[in-house]
mmCIF file of the C-alpha atoms, coordinates in Angstrom:
data_MODEL
# 
_entry.id   MODEL 
# 
loop_
_atom_site.group_PDB 
_atom_site.id 
_atom_site.type_symbol 
_atom_site.label_atom_id 
_atom_site.label_alt_id 
_atom_site.label_comp_id 
_atom_site.label_asym_id 
_atom_site.label_entity_id 
_atom_site.label_seq_id 
_atom_site.pdbx_PDB_ins_code 
_atom_site.Cartn_x 
_atom_site.Cartn_y 
_atom_site.Cartn_z 
_atom_site.occupancy 
_atom_site.B_iso_or_equiv 
_atom_site.pdbx_formal_charge 
_atom_site.auth_seq_id 
_atom_site.auth_comp_id 
_atom_site.auth_asym_id 
_atom_site.auth_atom_id 
_atom_site.pdbx_PDB_model_num 
ATOM 1   C CA . UNK A 1 1   ? 2.076  -3.430  -25.909 1.00 0.00 ? 1   UNK A CA 1 
ATOM 2   C CA . UNK A 1 2   ? 5.309  -4.742  -23.914 1.00 0.00 ? 2   UNK A CA 1 
ATOM 3   C CA . UNK A 1 3   ? 5.261  -4.340  -20.192 1.00 0.00 ? 3   UNK A CA 1 
ATOM 4   C CA . UNK A 1 4   ? 8.926  -4.292  -18.729 1.00 0.00 ? 4   UNK A CA 1 
ATOM 5   C CA . UNK A 1 5   ? 9.665  -3.698  -15.127 1.00 0.00 ? 5   UNK A CA 1 
ATOM 6   C CA . UNK A 1 6   ? 12.860 -1.485  -14.552 1.00 0.00 ? 6   UNK A CA 1 
ATOM 7   C CA . UNK A 1 7   ? 14.379 -1.892  -10.895 1.00 0.00 ? 7   UNK A CA 1 
ATOM 8   C CA . UNK A 1 8   ? 17.256 -1.511  -8.804  1.00 0.00 ? 8   UNK A CA 1 
ATOM 9   C CA . UNK A 1 9   ? 18.554 -0.326  -5.361  1.00 0.00 ? 9   UNK A CA 1 
ATOM 10  C CA . UNK A 1 10  ? 18.761 3.314   -4.244  1.00 0.00 ? 10  UNK A CA 1 
ATOM 11  C CA . UNK A 1 11  ? 21.443 5.528   -6.326  1.00 0.00 ? 11  UNK A CA 1 
ATOM 12  C CA . UNK A 1 12  ? 21.529 2.322   -8.643  1.00 0.00 ? 12  UNK A CA 1 
ATOM 13  C CA . UNK A 1 13  ? 21.022 4.715   -11.877 1.00 0.00 ? 13  UNK A CA 1 
ATOM 14  C CA . UNK A 1 14  ? 17.834 3.452   -12.573 1.00 0.00 ? 14  UNK A CA 1 
ATOM 15  C CA . UNK A 1 15  ? 16.208 6.976   -13.269 1.00 0.00 ? 15  UNK A CA 1 
ATOM 16  C CA . UNK A 1 16  ? 19.108 7.366   -15.997 1.00 0.00 ? 16  UNK A CA 1 
ATOM 17  C CA . UNK A 1 17  ? 17.781 4.190   -17.841 1.00 0.00 ? 17  UNK A CA 1 
ATOM 18  C CA . UNK A 1 18  ? 14.152 5.511   -17.330 1.00 0.00 ? 18  UNK A CA 1 
ATOM 19  C CA . UNK A 1 19  ? 14.837 8.718   -18.781 1.00 0.00 ? 19  UNK A CA 1 
ATOM 20  C CA . UNK A 1 20  ? 16.951 7.252   -21.647 1.00 0.00 ? 20  UNK A CA 1 
ATOM 21  C CA . UNK A 1 21  ? 13.941 4.737   -22.239 1.00 0.00 ? 21  UNK A CA 1 
ATOM 22  C CA . UNK A 1 22  ? 11.510 7.621   -22.426 1.00 0.00 ? 22  UNK A CA 1 
ATOM 23  C CA . UNK A 1 23  ? 13.392 9.668   -25.031 1.00 0.00 ? 23  UNK A CA 1 
ATOM 24  C CA . UNK A 1 24  ? 13.532 6.367   -27.091 1.00 0.00 ? 24  UNK A CA 1 
ATOM 25  C CA . UNK A 1 25  ? 9.815  6.118   -27.107 1.00 0.00 ? 25  UNK A CA 1 
ATOM 26  C CA . UNK A 1 26  ? 9.050  4.417   -24.028 1.00 0.00 ? 26  UNK A CA 1 
ATOM 27  C CA . UNK A 1 27  ? 5.713  5.185   -21.835 1.00 0.00 ? 27  UNK A CA 1 
ATOM 28  C CA . UNK A 1 28  ? 7.604  5.454   -18.608 1.00 0.00 ? 28  UNK A CA 1 
ATOM 29  C CA . UNK A 1 29  ? 5.143  4.879   -15.532 1.00 0.00 ? 29  UNK A CA 1 
ATOM 30  C CA . UNK A 1 30  ? 6.992  6.174   -11.967 1.00 0.00 ? 30  UNK A CA 1 
ATOM 31  C CA . UNK A 1 31  ? 5.925  4.218   -9.026  1.00 0.00 ? 31  UNK A CA 1 
ATOM 32  C CA . UNK A 1 32  ? 7.568  6.648   -7.060  1.00 0.00 ? 32  UNK A CA 1 
ATOM 33  C CA . UNK A 1 33  ? 5.684  9.577   -8.716  1.00 0.00 ? 33  UNK A CA 1 
ATOM 34  C CA . UNK A 1 34  ? 2.716  7.115   -7.533  1.00 0.00 ? 34  UNK A CA 1 
ATOM 35  C CA . UNK A 1 35  ? 3.494  6.703   -4.429  1.00 0.00 ? 35  UNK A CA 1 
ATOM 36  C CA . UNK A 1 36  ? 3.848  10.718  -4.209  1.00 0.00 ? 36  UNK A CA 1 
ATOM 37  C CA . UNK A 1 37  ? 0.132  11.076  -5.855  1.00 0.00 ? 37  UNK A CA 1 
ATOM 38  C CA . UNK A 1 38  ? -1.655 8.299   -3.420  1.00 0.00 ? 38  UNK A CA 1 
ATOM 39  C CA . UNK A 1 39  ? -0.130 9.995   -0.256  1.00 0.00 ? 39  UNK A CA 1 
ATOM 40  C CA . UNK A 1 40  ? -1.465 13.502  -1.190  1.00 0.00 ? 40  UNK A CA 1 
ATOM 41  C CA . UNK A 1 41  ? -3.332 15.453  1.157   1.00 0.00 ? 41  UNK A CA 1 
ATOM 42  C CA . UNK A 1 42  ? -6.918 13.880  1.240   1.00 0.00 ? 42  UNK A CA 1 
ATOM 43  C CA . UNK A 1 43  ? -6.114 10.508  0.292   1.00 0.00 ? 43  UNK A CA 1 
ATOM 44  C CA . UNK A 1 44  ? -7.170 7.545   2.179   1.00 0.00 ? 44  UNK A CA 1 
ATOM 45  C CA . UNK A 1 45  ? -3.747 6.395   2.276   1.00 0.00 ? 45  UNK A CA 1 
ATOM 46  C CA . UNK A 1 46  ? -2.682 9.214   4.135   1.00 0.00 ? 46  UNK A CA 1 
ATOM 47  C CA . UNK A 1 47  ? -5.077 9.541   6.457   1.00 0.00 ? 47  UNK A CA 1 
ATOM 48  C CA . UNK A 1 48  ? -3.954 6.007   7.031   1.00 0.00 ? 48  UNK A CA 1 
ATOM 49  C CA . UNK A 1 49  ? -0.637 6.780   7.559   1.00 0.00 ? 49  UNK A CA 1 
ATOM 50  C CA . UNK A 1 50  ? -1.525 9.652   10.079  1.00 0.00 ? 50  UNK A CA 1 
ATOM 51  C CA . UNK A 1 51  ? -3.129 7.344   11.827  1.00 0.00 ? 51  UNK A CA 1 
ATOM 52  C CA . UNK A 1 52  ? -0.554 4.507   12.211  1.00 0.00 ? 52  UNK A CA 1 
ATOM 53  C CA . UNK A 1 53  ? 2.527  6.870   12.381  1.00 0.00 ? 53  UNK A CA 1 
ATOM 54  C CA . UNK A 1 54  ? 0.847  9.815   14.265  1.00 0.00 ? 54  UNK A CA 1 
ATOM 55  C CA . UNK A 1 55  ? 0.334  13.395  13.342  1.00 0.00 ? 55  UNK A CA 1 
ATOM 56  C CA . UNK A 1 56  ? 3.884  14.466  13.357  1.00 0.00 ? 56  UNK A CA 1 
ATOM 57  C CA . UNK A 1 57  ? 4.622  12.721  10.449  1.00 0.00 ? 57  UNK A CA 1 
ATOM 58  C CA . UNK A 1 58  ? 1.632  15.177  8.774   1.00 0.00 ? 58  UNK A CA 1 
ATOM 59  C CA . UNK A 1 59  ? 3.213  18.992  7.947   1.00 0.00 ? 59  UNK A CA 1 
ATOM 60  C CA . UNK A 1 60  ? 1.714  22.133  8.482   1.00 0.00 ? 60  UNK A CA 1 
ATOM 61  C CA . UNK A 1 61  ? 0.168  22.494  5.000   1.00 0.00 ? 61  UNK A CA 1 
ATOM 62  C CA . UNK A 1 62  ? -1.362 18.862  5.568   1.00 0.00 ? 62  UNK A CA 1 
ATOM 63  C CA . UNK A 1 63  ? 0.959  17.056  2.750   1.00 0.00 ? 63  UNK A CA 1 
ATOM 64  C CA . UNK A 1 64  ? 3.271  14.054  4.144   1.00 0.00 ? 64  UNK A CA 1 
ATOM 65  C CA . UNK A 1 65  ? 6.489  15.306  5.890   1.00 0.00 ? 65  UNK A CA 1 
ATOM 66  C CA . UNK A 1 66  ? 8.644  12.689  4.380   1.00 0.00 ? 66  UNK A CA 1 
ATOM 67  C CA . UNK A 1 67  ? 11.483 13.207  6.339   1.00 0.00 ? 67  UNK A CA 1 
ATOM 68  C CA . UNK A 1 68  ? 9.706  12.774  9.729   1.00 0.00 ? 68  UNK A CA 1 
ATOM 69  C CA . UNK A 1 69  ? 7.705  9.487   8.702   1.00 0.00 ? 69  UNK A CA 1 
ATOM 70  C CA . UNK A 1 70  ? 11.726 8.448   7.010   1.00 0.00 ? 70  UNK A CA 1 
ATOM 71  C CA . UNK A 1 71  ? 12.926 8.735   10.329  1.00 0.00 ? 71  UNK A CA 1 
ATOM 72  C CA . UNK A 1 72  ? 10.481 6.367   11.662  1.00 0.00 ? 72  UNK A CA 1 
ATOM 73  C CA . UNK A 1 73  ? 10.456 3.260   9.329   1.00 0.00 ? 73  UNK A CA 1 
ATOM 74  C CA . UNK A 1 74  ? 13.995 3.315   7.647   1.00 0.00 ? 74  UNK A CA 1 
ATOM 75  C CA . UNK A 1 75  ? 15.925 1.304   10.195  1.00 0.00 ? 75  UNK A CA 1 
ATOM 76  C CA . UNK A 1 76  ? 12.682 -0.555  11.805  1.00 0.00 ? 76  UNK A CA 1 
ATOM 77  C CA . UNK A 1 77  ? 11.785 -3.585  9.765   1.00 0.00 ? 77  UNK A CA 1 
ATOM 78  C CA . UNK A 1 78  ? 8.282  -3.383  11.843  1.00 0.00 ? 78  UNK A CA 1 
ATOM 79  C CA . UNK A 1 79  ? 7.574  0.007   10.882  1.00 0.00 ? 79  UNK A CA 1 
ATOM 80  C CA . UNK A 1 80  ? 8.520  -0.068  7.247   1.00 0.00 ? 80  UNK A CA 1 
ATOM 81  C CA . UNK A 1 81  ? 6.230  -3.408  6.524   1.00 0.00 ? 81  UNK A CA 1 
ATOM 82  C CA . UNK A 1 82  ? 3.146  -1.257  7.974   1.00 0.00 ? 82  UNK A CA 1 
ATOM 83  C CA . UNK A 1 83  ? 3.490  1.311   5.872   1.00 0.00 ? 83  UNK A CA 1 
ATOM 84  C CA . UNK A 1 84  ? 4.155  -0.879  2.667   1.00 0.00 ? 84  UNK A CA 1 
ATOM 85  C CA . UNK A 1 85  ? 1.144  -2.797  3.853   1.00 0.00 ? 85  UNK A CA 1 
ATOM 86  C CA . UNK A 1 86  ? -0.544 0.641   3.826   1.00 0.00 ? 86  UNK A CA 1 
ATOM 87  C CA . UNK A 1 87  ? 0.737  2.193   -0.014  1.00 0.00 ? 87  UNK A CA 1 
ATOM 88  C CA . UNK A 1 88  ? 1.518  -0.878  -1.702  1.00 0.00 ? 88  UNK A CA 1 
ATOM 89  C CA . UNK A 1 89  ? -2.421 -1.916  -2.892  1.00 0.00 ? 89  UNK A CA 1 
ATOM 90  C CA . UNK A 1 90  ? -2.936 1.382   -3.596  1.00 0.00 ? 90  UNK A CA 1 
ATOM 91  C CA . UNK A 1 91  ? -0.100 1.777   -5.846  1.00 0.00 ? 91  UNK A CA 1 
ATOM 92  C CA . UNK A 1 92  ? -0.766 -1.306  -7.846  1.00 0.00 ? 92  UNK A CA 1 
ATOM 93  C CA . UNK A 1 93  ? -4.209 -0.244  -8.516  1.00 0.00 ? 93  UNK A CA 1 
ATOM 94  C CA . UNK A 1 94  ? -2.995 3.214   -9.633  1.00 0.00 ? 94  UNK A CA 1 
ATOM 95  C CA . UNK A 1 95  ? -0.058 1.580   -11.851 1.00 0.00 ? 95  UNK A CA 1 
ATOM 96  C CA . UNK A 1 96  ? -2.542 -0.751  -13.528 1.00 0.00 ? 96  UNK A CA 1 
ATOM 97  C CA . UNK A 1 97  ? -4.810 1.965   -14.458 1.00 0.00 ? 97  UNK A CA 1 
ATOM 98  C CA . UNK A 1 98  ? -1.884 3.744   -15.945 1.00 0.00 ? 98  UNK A CA 1 
ATOM 99  C CA . UNK A 1 99  ? -0.937 0.461   -17.651 1.00 0.00 ? 99  UNK A CA 1 
ATOM 100 C CA . UNK A 1 100 ? -4.069 0.200   -19.004 1.00 0.00 ? 100 UNK A CA 1 
ATOM 101 C CA . UNK A 1 101 ? -4.390 3.776   -20.166 1.00 0.00 ? 101 UNK A CA 1 
ATOM 102 C CA . UNK A 1 102 ? -1.008 3.419   -21.626 1.00 0.00 ? 102 UNK A CA 1 
ATOM 103 C CA . UNK A 1 103 ? -2.418 0.141   -23.436 1.00 0.00 ? 103 UNK A CA 1 
ATOM 104 C CA . UNK A 1 104 ? -5.510 1.953   -24.908 1.00 0.00 ? 104 UNK A CA 1 
ATOM 105 C CA . UNK A 1 105 ? -3.986 5.158   -26.028 1.00 0.00 ? 105 UNK A CA 1 
ATOM 106 C CA . UNK A 1 106 ? -1.399 2.768   -28.157 1.00 0.00 ? 106 UNK A CA 1 
ATOM 107 C CA . UNK A 1 107 ? -1.897 -1.001  -28.014 1.00 0.00 ? 107 UNK A CA 1 
ATOM 108 C CA . UNK A 1 108 ? 1.841  -0.911  -29.688 1.00 0.00 ? 108 UNK A CA 1 
ATOM 109 C CA . UNK A 1 109 ? 3.406  0.862   -26.705 1.00 0.00 ? 109 UNK A CA 1 
ATOM 110 C CA . UNK A 1 110 ? 6.546  -0.271  -24.633 1.00 0.00 ? 110 UNK A CA 1 
ATOM 111 C CA . UNK A 1 111 ? 5.751  0.502   -20.908 1.00 0.00 ? 111 UNK A CA 1 
ATOM 112 C CA . UNK A 1 112 ? 8.058  0.700   -18.632 1.00 0.00 ? 112 UNK A CA 1 
ATOM 113 C CA . UNK A 1 113 ? 7.352  0.798   -15.075 1.00 0.00 ? 113 UNK A CA 1 
ATOM 114 C CA . UNK A 1 114 ? 10.135 2.293   -12.988 1.00 0.00 ? 114 UNK A CA 1 
ATOM 115 C CA . UNK A 1 115 ? 9.533  0.586   -9.472  1.00 0.00 ? 115 UNK A CA 1 
ATOM 116 C CA . UNK A 1 116 ? 12.209 0.491   -6.978  1.00 0.00 ? 116 UNK A CA 1 
ATOM 117 C CA . UNK A 1 117 ? 10.764 -2.236  -4.740  1.00 0.00 ? 117 UNK A CA 1 
ATOM 118 C CA . UNK A 1 118 ? 9.539  -5.032  -7.368  1.00 0.00 ? 118 UNK A CA 1 
ATOM 119 C CA . UNK A 1 119 ? 11.161 -7.459  -5.438  1.00 0.00 ? 119 UNK A CA 1 
ATOM 120 C CA . UNK A 1 120 ? 9.545  -6.527  -2.212  1.00 0.00 ? 120 UNK A CA 1 
ATOM 121 C CA . UNK A 1 121 ? 5.882  -5.872  -3.508  1.00 0.00 ? 121 UNK A CA 1 
ATOM 122 C CA . UNK A 1 122 ? 5.792  -7.197  -7.506  1.00 0.00 ? 122 UNK A CA 1 
ATOM 123 C CA . UNK A 1 123 ? 7.973  -9.787  -8.601  1.00 0.00 ? 123 UNK A CA 1 
ATOM 124 C CA . UNK A 1 124 ? 5.215  -12.304 -9.960  1.00 0.00 ? 124 UNK A CA 1 
ATOM 125 C CA . UNK A 1 125 ? 3.278  -9.675  -11.866 1.00 0.00 ? 125 UNK A CA 1 
ATOM 126 C CA . UNK A 1 126 ? 3.421  -11.148 -15.527 1.00 0.00 ? 126 UNK A CA 1 
ATOM 127 C CA . UNK A 1 127 ? 6.278  -8.710  -17.048 1.00 0.00 ? 127 UNK A CA 1 
ATOM 128 C CA . UNK A 1 128 ? 7.639  -9.066  -20.428 1.00 0.00 ? 128 UNK A CA 1 
ATOM 129 C CA . UNK A 1 129 ? 10.717 -8.015  -19.492 1.00 0.00 ? 129 UNK A CA 1 
ATOM 130 C CA . UNK A 1 130 ? 12.490 -7.430  -15.781 1.00 0.00 ? 130 UNK A CA 1 
ATOM 131 C CA . UNK A 1 131 ? 15.847 -4.977  -16.111 1.00 0.00 ? 131 UNK A CA 1 
ATOM 132 C CA . UNK A 1 132 ? 17.920 -4.445  -13.142 1.00 0.00 ? 132 UNK A CA 1 
ATOM 133 C CA . UNK A 1 133 ? 20.138 -1.307  -12.790 1.00 0.00 ? 133 UNK A CA 1 
ATOM 134 C CA . UNK A 1 134 ? 22.928 -2.577  -11.082 1.00 0.00 ? 134 UNK A CA 1 
ATOM 135 C CA . UNK A 1 135 ? 26.068 -0.900  -9.292  1.00 0.00 ? 135 UNK A CA 1 
ATOM 136 C CA . UNK A 1 136 ? 27.995 -2.156  -6.052  1.00 0.00 ? 136 UNK A CA 1 
ATOM 137 C CA . UNK A 1 137 ? 26.745 -1.115  -2.799  1.00 0.00 ? 137 UNK A CA 1 
ATOM 138 C CA . UNK A 1 138 ? 29.661 0.995   -1.982  1.00 0.00 ? 138 UNK A CA 1 
ATOM 139 C CA . UNK A 1 139 ? 29.500 2.715   -4.974  1.00 0.00 ? 139 UNK A CA 1 
ATOM 140 C CA . UNK A 1 140 ? 25.762 3.645   -4.207  1.00 0.00 ? 140 UNK A CA 1 
ATOM 141 C CA . UNK A 1 141 ? 26.538 4.309   -0.887  1.00 0.00 ? 141 UNK A CA 1 
ATOM 142 C CA . UNK A 1 142 ? 28.901 6.934   -2.308  1.00 0.00 ? 142 UNK A CA 1 
ATOM 143 C CA . UNK A 1 143 ? 26.451 8.420   -4.196  1.00 0.00 ? 143 UNK A CA 1 
ATOM 144 C CA . UNK A 1 144 ? 23.867 9.183   -1.485  1.00 0.00 ? 144 UNK A CA 1 
ATOM 145 C CA . UNK A 1 145 ? 26.581 10.808  0.478   1.00 0.00 ? 145 UNK A CA 1 
ATOM 146 C CA . UNK A 1 146 ? 28.599 12.825  -2.415  1.00 0.00 ? 146 UNK A CA 1 
ATOM 147 C CA . UNK A 1 147 ? 25.485 13.566  -4.943  1.00 0.00 ? 147 UNK A CA 1 
ATOM 148 C CA . UNK A 1 148 ? 22.351 13.565  -2.467  1.00 0.00 ? 148 UNK A CA 1 
ATOM 149 C CA . UNK A 1 149 ? 24.496 15.007  0.645   1.00 0.00 ? 149 UNK A CA 1 
ATOM 150 C CA . UNK A 1 150 ? 23.448 12.205  3.236   1.00 0.00 ? 150 UNK A CA 1 
ATOM 151 C CA . UNK A 1 151 ? 24.968 11.101  6.255   1.00 0.00 ? 151 UNK A CA 1 
ATOM 152 C CA . UNK A 1 152 ? 26.935 7.940   5.741   1.00 0.00 ? 152 UNK A CA 1 
ATOM 153 C CA . UNK A 1 153 ? 24.698 6.275   8.465   1.00 0.00 ? 153 UNK A CA 1 
ATOM 154 C CA . UNK A 1 154 ? 21.309 7.145   6.671   1.00 0.00 ? 154 UNK A CA 1 
ATOM 155 C CA . UNK A 1 155 ? 22.911 6.216   3.217   1.00 0.00 ? 155 UNK A CA 1 
ATOM 156 C CA . UNK A 1 156 ? 23.473 2.417   4.700   1.00 0.00 ? 156 UNK A CA 1 
ATOM 157 C CA . UNK A 1 157 ? 20.262 2.678   6.113   1.00 0.00 ? 157 UNK A CA 1 
ATOM 158 C CA . UNK A 1 158 ? 18.323 3.148   3.230   1.00 0.00 ? 158 UNK A CA 1 
ATOM 159 C CA . UNK A 1 159 ? 20.461 0.609   1.320   1.00 0.00 ? 159 UNK A CA 1 
ATOM 160 C CA . UNK A 1 160 ? 19.829 -1.938  4.027   1.00 0.00 ? 160 UNK A CA 1 
ATOM 161 C CA . UNK A 1 161 ? 15.926 -1.202  3.899   1.00 0.00 ? 161 UNK A CA 1 
ATOM 162 C CA . UNK A 1 162 ? 15.812 -2.847  0.438   1.00 0.00 ? 162 UNK A CA 1 
ATOM 163 C CA . UNK A 1 163 ? 16.325 -6.168  -0.553  1.00 0.00 ? 163 UNK A CA 1 
ATOM 164 C CA . UNK A 1 164 ? 19.844 -7.584  -1.317  1.00 0.00 ? 164 UNK A CA 1 
ATOM 165 C CA . UNK A 1 165 ? 21.599 -7.220  -4.657  1.00 0.00 ? 165 UNK A CA 1 
ATOM 166 C CA . UNK A 1 166 ? 21.928 -10.908 -4.720  1.00 0.00 ? 166 UNK A CA 1 
ATOM 167 C CA . UNK A 1 167 ? 17.729 -11.182 -4.289  1.00 0.00 ? 167 UNK A CA 1 
ATOM 168 C CA . UNK A 1 168 ? 17.514 -8.308  -7.358  1.00 0.00 ? 168 UNK A CA 1 
ATOM 169 C CA . UNK A 1 169 ? 19.918 -9.496  -9.573  1.00 0.00 ? 169 UNK A CA 1 
ATOM 170 C CA . UNK A 1 170 ? 18.269 -13.186 -9.043  1.00 0.00 ? 170 UNK A CA 1 
ATOM 171 C CA . UNK A 1 171 ? 14.996 -12.115 -10.783 1.00 0.00 ? 171 UNK A CA 1 
ATOM 172 C CA . UNK A 1 172 ? 16.914 -10.062 -13.950 1.00 0.00 ? 172 UNK A CA 1 
ATOM 173 C CA . UNK A 1 173 ? 16.579 -10.617 -17.313 1.00 0.00 ? 173 UNK A CA 1 
ATOM 174 C CA . UNK A 1 174 ? 18.494 -8.070  -18.192 1.00 0.00 ? 174 UNK A CA 1 
ATOM 175 C CA . UNK A 1 175 ? 21.196 -6.443  -15.929 1.00 0.00 ? 175 UNK A CA 1 
ATOM 176 C CA . UNK A 1 176 ? 22.482 -2.998  -16.839 1.00 0.00 ? 176 UNK A CA 1 
ATOM 177 C CA . UNK A 1 177 ? 25.898 -2.163  -14.982 1.00 0.00 ? 177 UNK A CA 1 
ATOM 178 C CA . UNK A 1 178 ? 25.786 1.492   -13.664 1.00 0.00 ? 178 UNK A CA 1 
ATOM 179 C CA . UNK A 1 179 ? 28.990 1.443   -12.218 1.00 0.00 ? 179 UNK A CA 1 
ATOM 180 C CA . UNK A 1 180 ? 31.186 3.005   -14.966 1.00 0.00 ? 180 UNK A CA 1 
ATOM 181 C CA . UNK A 1 181 ? 30.206 6.181   -16.891 1.00 0.00 ? 181 UNK A CA 1 
ATOM 182 C CA . UNK A 1 182 ? 27.243 7.607   -18.064 1.00 0.00 ? 182 UNK A CA 1 
ATOM 183 C CA . UNK A 1 183 ? 27.524 7.071   -21.717 1.00 0.00 ? 183 UNK A CA 1 
ATOM 184 C CA . UNK A 1 184 ? 28.433 3.425   -21.001 1.00 0.00 ? 184 UNK A CA 1 
ATOM 185 C CA . UNK A 1 185 ? 24.963 3.023   -19.002 1.00 0.00 ? 185 UNK A CA 1 
ATOM 186 C CA . UNK A 1 186 ? 23.358 4.919   -22.159 1.00 0.00 ? 186 UNK A CA 1 
ATOM 187 C CA . UNK A 1 187 ? 25.030 2.650   -24.555 1.00 0.00 ? 187 UNK A CA 1 
ATOM 188 C CA . UNK A 1 188 ? 23.854 -0.434  -22.660 1.00 0.00 ? 188 UNK A CA 1 
ATOM 189 C CA . UNK A 1 189 ? 20.227 1.308   -22.464 1.00 0.00 ? 189 UNK A CA 1 
ATOM 190 C CA . UNK A 1 190 ? 20.086 2.022   -26.099 1.00 0.00 ? 190 UNK A CA 1 
ATOM 191 C CA . UNK A 1 191 ? 21.111 -1.798  -26.539 1.00 0.00 ? 191 UNK A CA 1 
ATOM 192 C CA . UNK A 1 192 ? 18.165 -2.893  -24.910 1.00 0.00 ? 192 UNK A CA 1 
ATOM 193 C CA . UNK A 1 193 ? 16.104 -0.425  -26.289 1.00 0.00 ? 193 UNK A CA 1 
ATOM 194 C CA . UNK A 1 194 ? 16.845 -1.852  -29.824 1.00 0.00 ? 194 UNK A CA 1 
ATOM 195 C CA . UNK A 1 195 ? 16.205 -5.284  -28.334 1.00 0.00 ? 195 UNK A CA 1 
ATOM 196 C CA . UNK A 1 196 ? 12.574 -4.805  -27.062 1.00 0.00 ? 196 UNK A CA 1 
ATOM 197 C CA . UNK A 1 197 ? 11.691 -2.178  -29.982 1.00 0.00 ? 197 UNK A CA 1 
ATOM 198 C CA . UNK A 1 198 ? 12.674 -4.977  -32.424 1.00 0.00 ? 198 UNK A CA 1 
ATOM 199 C CA . UNK A 1 199 ? 11.282 -8.002  -30.965 1.00 0.00 ? 199 UNK A CA 1 
# 
């Protein structure tokens, strides 16, 4: 089994790369999906978030009000660190369970961990390859504003809450430049798959 970490800043095109790898045959484990799962109503993680950040971050239906939580943590390094201390251990345990499950199902599987916060949380894990999706900050900010409808300031806060591009690129074994066309990004991803699947 090959265990590949795929990371990139917000709006870097990482999800496009993950989808293409899944279409090619990779087992993609999505860290954002795991975060949502471990924060579901009734979980210890959600209870800890409510205790730390207040009942106002819980919606009327008992689920996490992500917008309310985001307003508290983005732009506040201390609050973000508190949130990460609650969430990261649960995500690590659940992701490892999913890696093990994929390996048990197919010892030859290529498992891709789609993880935005690799540098912040798991850079020292034993990855076979670290792939970084990269586009300049200006382009990522434009995508957040024009495609996702974020206000300019909110987009910049999300970018600033993550590590710098320099730190992310410093850990890369492979960089996929996503600043060009979709076709160019997919071609680079196909080349990566060829490298992984024939090694």
